[in-house]
Structure formats: structure tokens, C-alpha cells
GROMACS .gro file of C-alpha atoms in nm:
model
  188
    1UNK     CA    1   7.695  -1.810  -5.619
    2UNK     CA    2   7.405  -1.734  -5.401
    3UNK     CA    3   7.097  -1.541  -5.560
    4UNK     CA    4   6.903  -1.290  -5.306
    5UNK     CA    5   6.537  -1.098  -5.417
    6UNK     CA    6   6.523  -0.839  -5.234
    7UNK     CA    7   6.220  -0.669  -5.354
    8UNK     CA    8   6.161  -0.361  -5.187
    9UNK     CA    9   6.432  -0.381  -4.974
   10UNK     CA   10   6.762  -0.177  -5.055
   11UNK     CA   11   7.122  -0.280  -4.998
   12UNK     CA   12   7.358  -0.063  -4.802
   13UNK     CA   13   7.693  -0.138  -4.790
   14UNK     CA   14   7.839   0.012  -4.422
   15UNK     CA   15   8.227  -0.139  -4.354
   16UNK     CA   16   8.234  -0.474  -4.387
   17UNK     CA   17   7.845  -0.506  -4.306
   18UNK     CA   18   7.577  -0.540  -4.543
   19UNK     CA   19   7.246  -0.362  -4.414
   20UNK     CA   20   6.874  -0.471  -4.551
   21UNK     CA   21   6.720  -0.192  -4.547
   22UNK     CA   22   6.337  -0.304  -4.560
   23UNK     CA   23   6.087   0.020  -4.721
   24UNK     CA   24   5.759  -0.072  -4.540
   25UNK     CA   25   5.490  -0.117  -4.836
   26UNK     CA   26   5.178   0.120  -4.880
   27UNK     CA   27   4.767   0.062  -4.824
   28UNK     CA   28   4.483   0.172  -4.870
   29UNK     CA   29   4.159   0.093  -4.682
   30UNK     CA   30   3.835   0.159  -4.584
   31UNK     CA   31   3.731   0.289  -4.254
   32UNK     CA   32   3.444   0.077  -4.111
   33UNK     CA   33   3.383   0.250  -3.760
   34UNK     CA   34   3.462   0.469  -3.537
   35UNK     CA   35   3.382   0.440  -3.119
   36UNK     CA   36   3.440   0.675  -2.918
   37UNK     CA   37   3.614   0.525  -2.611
   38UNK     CA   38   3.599   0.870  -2.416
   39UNK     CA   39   3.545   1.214  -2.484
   40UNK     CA   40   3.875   1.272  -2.676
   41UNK     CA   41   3.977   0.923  -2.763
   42UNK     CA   42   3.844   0.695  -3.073
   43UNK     CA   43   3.907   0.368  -3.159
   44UNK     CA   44   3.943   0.391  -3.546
   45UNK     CA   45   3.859   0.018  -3.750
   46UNK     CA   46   3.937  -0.051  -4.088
   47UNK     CA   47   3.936  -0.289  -4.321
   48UNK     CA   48   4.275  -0.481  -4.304
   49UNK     CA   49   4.433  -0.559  -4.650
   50UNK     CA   50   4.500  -0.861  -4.744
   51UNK     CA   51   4.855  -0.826  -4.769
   52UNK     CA   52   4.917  -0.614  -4.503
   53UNK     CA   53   5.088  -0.822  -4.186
   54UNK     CA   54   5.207  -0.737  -3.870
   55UNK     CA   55   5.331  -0.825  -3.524
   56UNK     CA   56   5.143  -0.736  -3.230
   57UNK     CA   57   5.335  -0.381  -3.100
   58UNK     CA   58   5.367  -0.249  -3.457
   59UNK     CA   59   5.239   0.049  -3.577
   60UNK     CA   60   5.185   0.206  -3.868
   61UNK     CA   61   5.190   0.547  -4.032
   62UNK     CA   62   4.851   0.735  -4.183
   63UNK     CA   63   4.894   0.986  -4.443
   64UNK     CA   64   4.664   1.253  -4.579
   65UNK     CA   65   4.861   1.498  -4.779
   66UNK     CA   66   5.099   1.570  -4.637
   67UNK     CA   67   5.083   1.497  -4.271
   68UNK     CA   68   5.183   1.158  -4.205
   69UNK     CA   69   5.116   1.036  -3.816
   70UNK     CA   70   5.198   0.724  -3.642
   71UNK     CA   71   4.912   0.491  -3.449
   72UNK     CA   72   5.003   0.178  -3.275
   73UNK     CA   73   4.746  -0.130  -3.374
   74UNK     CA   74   4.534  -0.276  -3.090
   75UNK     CA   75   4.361  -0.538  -3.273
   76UNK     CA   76   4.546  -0.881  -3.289
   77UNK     CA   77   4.696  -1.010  -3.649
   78UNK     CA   78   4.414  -1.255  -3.672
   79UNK     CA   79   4.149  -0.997  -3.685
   80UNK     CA   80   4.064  -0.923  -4.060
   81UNK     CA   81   3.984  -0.556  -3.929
   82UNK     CA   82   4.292  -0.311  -3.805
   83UNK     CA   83   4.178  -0.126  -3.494
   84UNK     CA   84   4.385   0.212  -3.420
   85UNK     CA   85   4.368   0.402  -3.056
   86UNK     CA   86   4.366   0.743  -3.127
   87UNK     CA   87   4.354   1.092  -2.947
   88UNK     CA   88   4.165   1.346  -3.080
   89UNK     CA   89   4.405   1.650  -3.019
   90UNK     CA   90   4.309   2.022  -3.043
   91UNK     CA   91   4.411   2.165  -3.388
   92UNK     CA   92   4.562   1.848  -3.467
   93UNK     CA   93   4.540   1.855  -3.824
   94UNK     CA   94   4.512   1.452  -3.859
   95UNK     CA   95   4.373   1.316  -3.555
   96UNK     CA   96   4.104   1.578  -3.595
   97UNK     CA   97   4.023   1.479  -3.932
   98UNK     CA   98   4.038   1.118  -3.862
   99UNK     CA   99   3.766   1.166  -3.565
  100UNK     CA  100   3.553   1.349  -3.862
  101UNK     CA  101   3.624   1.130  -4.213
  102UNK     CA  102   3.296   0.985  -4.318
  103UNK     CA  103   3.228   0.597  -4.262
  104UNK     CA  104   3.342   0.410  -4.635
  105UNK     CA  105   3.633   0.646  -4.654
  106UNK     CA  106   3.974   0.564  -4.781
  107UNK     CA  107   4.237   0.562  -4.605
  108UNK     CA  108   4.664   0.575  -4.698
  109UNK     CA  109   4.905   0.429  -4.449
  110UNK     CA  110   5.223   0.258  -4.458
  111UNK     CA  111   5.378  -0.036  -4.235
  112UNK     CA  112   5.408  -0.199  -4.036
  113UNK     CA  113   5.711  -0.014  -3.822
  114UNK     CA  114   5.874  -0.131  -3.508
  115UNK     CA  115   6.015  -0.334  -3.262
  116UNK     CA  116   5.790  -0.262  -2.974
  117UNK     CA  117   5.702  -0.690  -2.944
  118UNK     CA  118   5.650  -0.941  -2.680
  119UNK     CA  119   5.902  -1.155  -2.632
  120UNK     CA  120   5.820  -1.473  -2.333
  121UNK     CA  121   6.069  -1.521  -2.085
  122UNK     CA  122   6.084  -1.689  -1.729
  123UNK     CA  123   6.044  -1.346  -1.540
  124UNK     CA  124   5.744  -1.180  -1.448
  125UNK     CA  125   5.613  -0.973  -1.742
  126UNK     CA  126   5.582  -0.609  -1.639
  127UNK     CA  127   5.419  -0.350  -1.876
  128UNK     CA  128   5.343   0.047  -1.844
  129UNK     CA  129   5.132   0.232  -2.004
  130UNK     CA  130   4.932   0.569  -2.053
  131UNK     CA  131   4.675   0.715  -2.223
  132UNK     CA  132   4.638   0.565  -2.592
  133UNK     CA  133   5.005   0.412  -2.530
  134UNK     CA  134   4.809   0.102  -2.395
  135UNK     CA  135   4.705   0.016  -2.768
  136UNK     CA  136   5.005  -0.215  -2.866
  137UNK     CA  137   4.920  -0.380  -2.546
  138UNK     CA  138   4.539  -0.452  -2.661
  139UNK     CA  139   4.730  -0.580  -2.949
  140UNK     CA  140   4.933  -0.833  -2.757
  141UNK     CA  141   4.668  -0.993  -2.502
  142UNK     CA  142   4.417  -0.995  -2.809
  143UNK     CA  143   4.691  -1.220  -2.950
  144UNK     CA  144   4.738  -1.397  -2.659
  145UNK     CA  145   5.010  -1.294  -2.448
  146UNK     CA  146   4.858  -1.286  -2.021
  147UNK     CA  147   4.979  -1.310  -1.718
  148UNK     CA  148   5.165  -0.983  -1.697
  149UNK     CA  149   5.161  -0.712  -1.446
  150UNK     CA  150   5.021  -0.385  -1.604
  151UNK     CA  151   5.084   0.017  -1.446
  152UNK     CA  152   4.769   0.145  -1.643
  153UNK     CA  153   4.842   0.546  -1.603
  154UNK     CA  154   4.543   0.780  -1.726
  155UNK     CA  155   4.404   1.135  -1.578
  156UNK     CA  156   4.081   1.019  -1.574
  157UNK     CA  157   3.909   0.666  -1.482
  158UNK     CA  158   3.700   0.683  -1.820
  159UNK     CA  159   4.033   0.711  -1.975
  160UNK     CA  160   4.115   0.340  -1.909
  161UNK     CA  161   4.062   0.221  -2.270
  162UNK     CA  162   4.017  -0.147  -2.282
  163UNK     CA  163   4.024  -0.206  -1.863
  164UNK     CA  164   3.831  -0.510  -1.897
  165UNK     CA  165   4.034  -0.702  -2.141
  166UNK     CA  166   4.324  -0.619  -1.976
  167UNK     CA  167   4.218  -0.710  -1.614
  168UNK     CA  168   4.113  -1.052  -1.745
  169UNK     CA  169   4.458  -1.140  -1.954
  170UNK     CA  170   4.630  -0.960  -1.654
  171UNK     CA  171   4.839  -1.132  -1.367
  172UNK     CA  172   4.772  -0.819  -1.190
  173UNK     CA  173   4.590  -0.494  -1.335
  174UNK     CA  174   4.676  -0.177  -1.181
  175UNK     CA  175   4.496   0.158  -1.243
  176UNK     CA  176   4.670   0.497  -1.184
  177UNK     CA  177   4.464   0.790  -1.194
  178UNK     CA  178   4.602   1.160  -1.189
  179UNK     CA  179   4.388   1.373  -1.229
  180UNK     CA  180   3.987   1.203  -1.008
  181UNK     CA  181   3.887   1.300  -0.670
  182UNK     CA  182   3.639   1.019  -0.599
  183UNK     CA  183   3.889   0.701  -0.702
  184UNK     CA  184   3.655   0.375  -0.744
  185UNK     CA  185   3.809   0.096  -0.535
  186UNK     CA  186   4.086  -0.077  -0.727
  187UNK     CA  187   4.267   0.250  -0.834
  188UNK     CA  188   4.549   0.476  -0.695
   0.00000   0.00000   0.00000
């Protein structure tokens, strides 16, 4: 007879299939800094706990009563510190705080969640991204992962959060801009 721990997992029994269901575990950190990358855009750094793995793509969830709000993590799994992209959004009752909560502050999340990885093949990597979306990318070419081609889609050109990491990991970087009269050679 075979012997499984499942911990926090649950069984499910669907049919004829047995499901491991797998409850992501629960943090809490510090905050260590915040930079602003643009006007509305921060990149958030904690502490990362000690426990607390993750593959590059994952996100988490942050709660604070009870608004809960997912970030994907740019910083690679090596990094003792866990770097979030985030949007400051107008009456946004988390992102607003978050851009706000003192330096030393605790903060609750859960995770890792997702499937959102990097997985090498013999085609030509192609990625797209916008806005703060580009974060689980940061997280992959901080771990390693280059020669891709990248559709980097923003409204403005300050808006292209971590442009030079990603031009030097990239095969080919390309910059789309919506929303800038004066485009700066190298974007369309």
C-alpha cells in the first residue's frame, strides 16, 4: 500500500480521476521600497520569505481586508527580494494604498498562482506585452531566459518599464507606442 502526505493539498475524487488540489500557502512580509517607474506605475519590493518559492510567470495575490488583488513577480527566484509591477489606478482601493503604505510595513499575500512559464523549444520565442503585463517577463530574462522577440505595447514611451533589460536579453525588442506624437527612433 502506497502512503501519500499531502499537506495542504486536498483530494477530489472526479470519475475515475483523482485531482490534487494544491491551496497556495500564506505570507507575510515587509515592504522595503517602492520606485516609481512612471507617473502611475511602482515597482513594489519586499522582503521574500524564506519559504515562499516560485517560477518565473507566477503571481501572487495581496490582501488587505478584504480586497485581495493579483500582481505578477518581476524579480527572478534567486533574488531574496520579491519585486511586484504595479499600476496605481484611480480609486483603486489596493493599488492606491499599496503606492501609499509606509516603508517597514507588513504585507499578506498568498501564492504563488499560475501557469504563465517559459517553456524552451526550437522555435523562435515570441512574447507580447503591455503596460505592467511585461512584469512576468522581467521575471523570466532576470532568470535567464533571452533571445526572444518582444511586442512591448505602452501609451506612452516612459511607460516602457524595464526597456533596457529587455533590449539586452532580447533577440529583437520592439516598442509600440499609442498614444506619443514625437516617437524616438526605434519605436512604432
Amino acid at each position: 500500500m502506497l502512503k501519500i502526505s499531502l499537506g495542504n493539498r486536498k483530494k477530489k475524487q472526479i470519475g475515475s480521476t483523482l485531482r490534487i488540489v494544491i491551496k497556495p500557502a500564506k505570507y507575510t512580509t515587509k515592504i522595503r521600497e517602492r520606485c516609481w517607474l512612471s507617473q502611475g506605475t511602482f515597482e513594489l519590493t519586499c522582503d521574500r520569505p524564506q519559504a515562499f518559492s516560485f517560477i518565473p510567470g507566477q503571481k501572487i495575490q495581496i490582501e488587505s481586508g478584504d480586497i485581495v488583488r493579483e500582481y505578477s513577480i518581476a524579480s527572478a527566484p534567486s533574488n531574496p527580494l520579491l519585486q511586484l509591477c504595479i499600476r496605481k489606478v484611480e480609486g483603486g482601493r489596493l493599488s492606491s494604498a499599496l503606492s501609499e503604505k509606509s516603508i517597514g510595513s507588513d504585507l499578506r499575500f498568498r501564492g504563488p498562482y499560475g501557469y504563465f512559464n517559459f517553456n524552451p523549444s526550437n522555435l523562435q520565442s515570441v512574447f507580447i506585452a503591455t503596460g505592467t503585463g511585461i512584469a512576468p517577463f522581467a521575471s523570466m530574462i532576470r532568470s535567464g531566459v533571452n533571445d526572444f522577440i518582444l511586442f512591448h505595447g505602452v501609451r506612452q514611451v516612459a511607460d516602457l518599464f524595464f526597456k533596457s533589460e529587455m533590449k539586452t536579453a532580447a533577440r529583437r525588442y520592439l516598442p509600440i507606442v499609442s498614444d506619443a506624437p514625437d516617437l524616438p527612433d526605434g519605436h512604432y
